[in-house]
Amino acid sequence: MNEQWIPWKPITHFKDHYGIAQILYDKPKLTIVLYPWEKNIQEVTIIFSAGVISYSFADDVYALEMPHYQRYSKEFLSSSNFFKILNSSYIQNLSEQFQTSENFESYMHFVIGSVDGNIDIISSMEPVIIETDISANDRSQE
């Protein structure tokens, strides 16, 4: 089975251009805060409340050298910040490394890409998405 990268739109009106503001892992919770590249777009917080067995961050230069990023064109990878990976080689590698009876078929592979780098997340649960109106925050600080 070949690995397939599918653009992921957890919210239909998601804009595709975000940077990574913060990554916080407080076991078992992984929180990722993204800032928008454009004005008047909401900040996005992605929360995996449980189920994360692995995550990794690679800066953009390093990530593009990794084999699973080289299967797709730069145009395709830059078309979205959010991907779900089907038939993930990352999950396959983890299942071989752990050598346990755990069923890795129930895990999902998510990739969040930005100008700052790429985050690969392996989780048994979909994340919760929270949007924050940045302009409201900016006004409250004046």
mmCIF file of C-alpha atoms in Angstrom:
data_model
loop_
_atom_site.group_PDB
_atom_site.id
_atom_site.type_symbol
_atom_site.label_atom_id
_atom_site.label_comp_id
_atom_site.label_asym_id
_atom_site.label_seq_id
_atom_site.Cartn_x
_atom_site.Cartn_y
_atom_site.Cartn_z
ATOM 1 C CA MET A 1 0.000 0.000 0.000
ATOM 2 C CA ASN A 2 1.312 3.403 -0.957
ATOM 3 C CA GLU A 3 1.247 6.309 1.434
ATOM 4 C CA GLN A 4 -1.296 8.975 0.422
ATOM 5 C CA TRP A 5 -1.306 12.594 1.571
ATOM 6 C CA ILE A 6 -4.829 13.994 1.697
ATOM 7 C CA PRO A 7 -5.399 17.717 2.355
ATOM 8 C CA TRP A 8 -7.237 17.906 5.682
ATOM 9 C CA LYS A 9 -9.802 20.633 6.360
ATOM 10 C CA PRO A 10 -11.002 20.166 9.948
ATOM 11 C CA ILE A 11 -12.922 23.431 9.553
ATOM 12 C CA THR A 12 -14.289 24.157 6.092
ATOM 13 C CA HIS A 13 -13.329 27.848 6.086
ATOM 14 C CA PHE A 14 -9.739 27.183 7.207
ATOM 15 C CA LYS A 15 -7.219 29.384 5.487
ATOM 16 C CA ASP A 16 -4.156 27.506 4.345
ATOM 17 C CA HIS A 17 -1.394 29.797 5.483
ATOM 18 C CA TYR A 18 -0.360 29.582 9.117
ATOM 19 C CA GLY A 19 2.853 29.657 11.091
ATOM 20 C CA ILE A 20 3.609 27.704 14.259
ATOM 21 C CA ALA A 21 3.417 29.903 17.344
ATOM 22 C CA GLN A 22 3.665 27.200 20.022
ATOM 23 C CA ILE A 23 3.938 23.447 20.539
ATOM 24 C CA LEU A 24 3.187 22.276 24.068
ATOM 25 C CA TYR A 25 3.229 18.631 25.124
ATOM 26 C CA ASP A 26 1.833 18.094 28.604
ATOM 27 C CA LYS A 27 1.306 14.331 28.623
ATOM 28 C CA PRO A 28 -1.159 13.130 27.466
ATOM 29 C CA LYS A 29 -2.191 16.447 25.829
ATOM 30 C CA LEU A 30 -0.540 18.000 22.759
ATOM 31 C CA THR A 31 -1.443 21.617 21.993
ATOM 32 C CA ILE A 32 -0.361 23.402 18.826
ATOM 33 C CA VAL A 33 -1.056 27.115 18.347
ATOM 34 C CA LEU A 34 -0.939 28.479 14.815
ATOM 35 C CA TYR A 35 -0.823 32.130 13.819
ATOM 36 C CA PRO A 36 -2.236 33.371 10.502
ATOM 37 C CA TRP A 37 -0.052 34.888 7.812
ATOM 38 C CA GLU A 38 -2.867 37.201 6.762
ATOM 39 C CA LYS A 39 -4.557 39.921 8.800
ATOM 40 C CA ASN A 40 -8.122 39.479 10.033
ATOM 41 C CA ILE A 41 -7.864 35.702 10.170
ATOM 42 C CA GLN A 42 -8.307 33.785 13.377
ATOM 43 C CA GLU A 43 -5.519 32.159 15.359
ATOM 44 C CA VAL A 44 -6.023 28.388 15.511
ATOM 45 C CA THR A 45 -5.349 26.079 18.447
ATOM 46 C CA ILE A 46 -5.242 22.356 17.735
ATOM 47 C CA ILE A 47 -5.632 20.177 20.831
ATOM 48 C CA PHE A 48 -5.036 16.450 20.942
ATOM 49 C CA SER A 49 -6.436 15.781 24.427
ATOM 50 C CA ALA A 50 -5.172 12.180 24.509
ATOM 51 C CA GLY A 51 -4.059 9.367 22.261
ATOM 52 C CA VAL A 52 -0.822 10.912 20.959
ATOM 53 C CA ILE A 53 1.914 8.274 20.829
ATOM 54 C CA SER A 54 4.393 10.272 18.776
ATOM 55 C CA TYR A 55 4.991 13.714 17.382
ATOM 56 C CA SER A 56 7.998 15.283 15.739
ATOM 57 C CA PHE A 57 8.944 18.727 14.509
ATOM 58 C CA ALA A 58 11.372 19.366 11.679
ATOM 59 C CA ASP A 59 12.304 22.773 10.361
ATOM 60 C CA ASP A 60 11.276 23.310 6.772
ATOM 61 C CA VAL A 61 14.723 22.805 5.241
ATOM 62 C CA TYR A 62 15.276 19.460 6.995
ATOM 63 C CA ALA A 63 11.717 18.243 6.454
ATOM 64 C CA LEU A 64 11.863 18.682 2.702
ATOM 65 C CA GLU A 65 14.828 16.290 2.587
ATOM 66 C CA MET A 66 12.863 13.486 4.265
ATOM 67 C CA PRO A 67 11.721 10.748 1.840
ATOM 68 C CA HIS A 68 8.010 11.009 2.584
ATOM 69 C CA TYR A 69 8.062 14.723 1.769
ATOM 70 C CA GLN A 70 9.873 14.109 -1.518
ATOM 71 C CA ARG A 71 7.030 12.012 -2.970
ATOM 72 C CA TYR A 72 4.964 15.127 -3.635
ATOM 73 C CA SER A 73 5.671 18.363 -5.465
ATOM 74 C CA LYS A 74 6.365 21.589 -3.591
ATOM 75 C CA GLU A 75 3.196 22.982 -5.164
ATOM 76 C CA PHE A 76 1.081 20.179 -3.691
ATOM 77 C CA LEU A 77 2.696 20.452 -0.250
ATOM 78 C CA SER A 78 2.264 24.230 -0.202
ATOM 79 C CA SER A 79 -1.390 23.954 -1.276
ATOM 80 C CA SER A 80 -2.442 23.174 2.297
ATOM 81 C CA ASN A 81 -1.035 23.416 5.804
ATOM 82 C CA PHE A 82 -2.990 20.391 6.985
ATOM 83 C CA PHE A 83 -2.777 16.787 5.816
ATOM 84 C CA LYS A 84 -3.983 13.361 6.911
ATOM 85 C CA ILE A 85 -1.716 10.551 5.787
ATOM 86 C CA LEU A 86 -3.281 7.264 4.724
ATOM 87 C CA ASN A 87 -1.195 4.068 4.809
ATOM 88 C CA SER A 88 1.428 5.994 6.770
ATOM 89 C CA SER A 89 5.005 4.744 6.631
ATOM 90 C CA TYR A 90 5.586 6.648 9.902
ATOM 91 C CA ILE A 91 2.934 4.520 11.657
ATOM 92 C CA GLN A 92 4.353 1.386 10.042
ATOM 93 C CA ASN A 93 7.840 2.247 11.332
ATOM 94 C CA LEU A 94 6.496 2.889 14.838
ATOM 95 C CA SER A 95 4.675 -0.441 14.910
ATOM 96 C CA GLU A 96 7.896 -2.225 13.913
ATOM 97 C CA GLN A 97 9.959 -0.323 16.510
ATOM 98 C CA PHE A 98 7.567 -0.923 19.410
ATOM 99 C CA GLN A 99 7.128 -4.646 18.673
ATOM 100 C CA THR A 100 4.080 -4.880 20.916
ATOM 101 C CA SER A 101 0.645 -6.361 20.505
ATOM 102 C CA GLU A 102 -0.839 -2.866 20.257
ATOM 103 C CA ASN A 103 -3.047 -2.380 17.215
ATOM 104 C CA PHE A 104 -1.539 0.516 15.265
ATOM 105 C CA GLU A 105 -4.272 0.352 12.623
ATOM 106 C CA SER A 106 -6.471 2.584 14.777
ATOM 107 C CA TYR A 107 -3.921 5.435 14.747
ATOM 108 C CA MET A 108 -4.007 8.411 12.410
ATOM 109 C CA HIS A 109 -1.097 10.388 11.003
ATOM 110 C CA PHE A 110 -1.542 14.153 10.748
ATOM 111 C CA VAL A 111 0.919 16.646 9.258
ATOM 112 C CA ILE A 112 0.783 20.353 9.990
ATOM 113 C CA GLY A 113 3.076 22.297 7.698
ATOM 114 C CA SER A 114 4.096 25.928 7.838
ATOM 115 C CA VAL A 115 6.857 28.331 6.937
ATOM 116 C CA ASP A 116 8.382 27.465 10.339
ATOM 117 C CA GLY A 117 8.521 23.720 9.770
ATOM 118 C CA ASN A 118 6.421 20.581 9.801
ATOM 119 C CA ILE A 119 4.827 18.675 12.664
ATOM 120 C CA ASP A 120 4.011 14.976 12.276
ATOM 121 C CA ILE A 121 1.502 13.672 14.833
ATOM 122 C CA ILE A 122 0.406 10.079 15.416
ATOM 123 C CA SER A 123 -2.796 9.893 17.444
ATOM 124 C CA SER A 124 -5.715 7.560 18.042
ATOM 125 C CA MET A 125 -8.060 10.557 18.280
ATOM 126 C CA GLU A 126 -8.988 13.500 16.079
ATOM 127 C CA PRO A 127 -8.035 16.851 17.589
ATOM 128 C CA VAL A 128 -10.302 19.598 18.869
ATOM 129 C CA ILE A 129 -9.945 22.850 16.917
ATOM 130 C CA ILE A 130 -10.400 26.237 18.606
ATOM 131 C CA GLU A 131 -10.379 29.496 16.675
ATOM 132 C CA THR A 132 -9.542 32.759 18.421
ATOM 133 C CA ASP A 133 -10.298 36.173 16.978
ATOM 134 C CA ILE A 134 -6.889 37.856 17.068
ATOM 135 C CA SER A 135 -8.288 41.308 16.334
ATOM 136 C CA ALA A 136 -10.413 41.071 19.516
ATOM 137 C CA ASN A 137 -7.282 40.172 21.502
ATOM 138 C CA ASP A 138 -5.371 43.053 19.927
ATOM 139 C CA ARG A 139 -8.156 45.517 20.824
ATOM 140 C CA SER A 140 -8.242 44.333 24.447
ATOM 141 C CA GLN A 141 -4.516 45.077 24.815
ATOM 142 C CA GLU A 142 -4.849 48.701 23.671
#
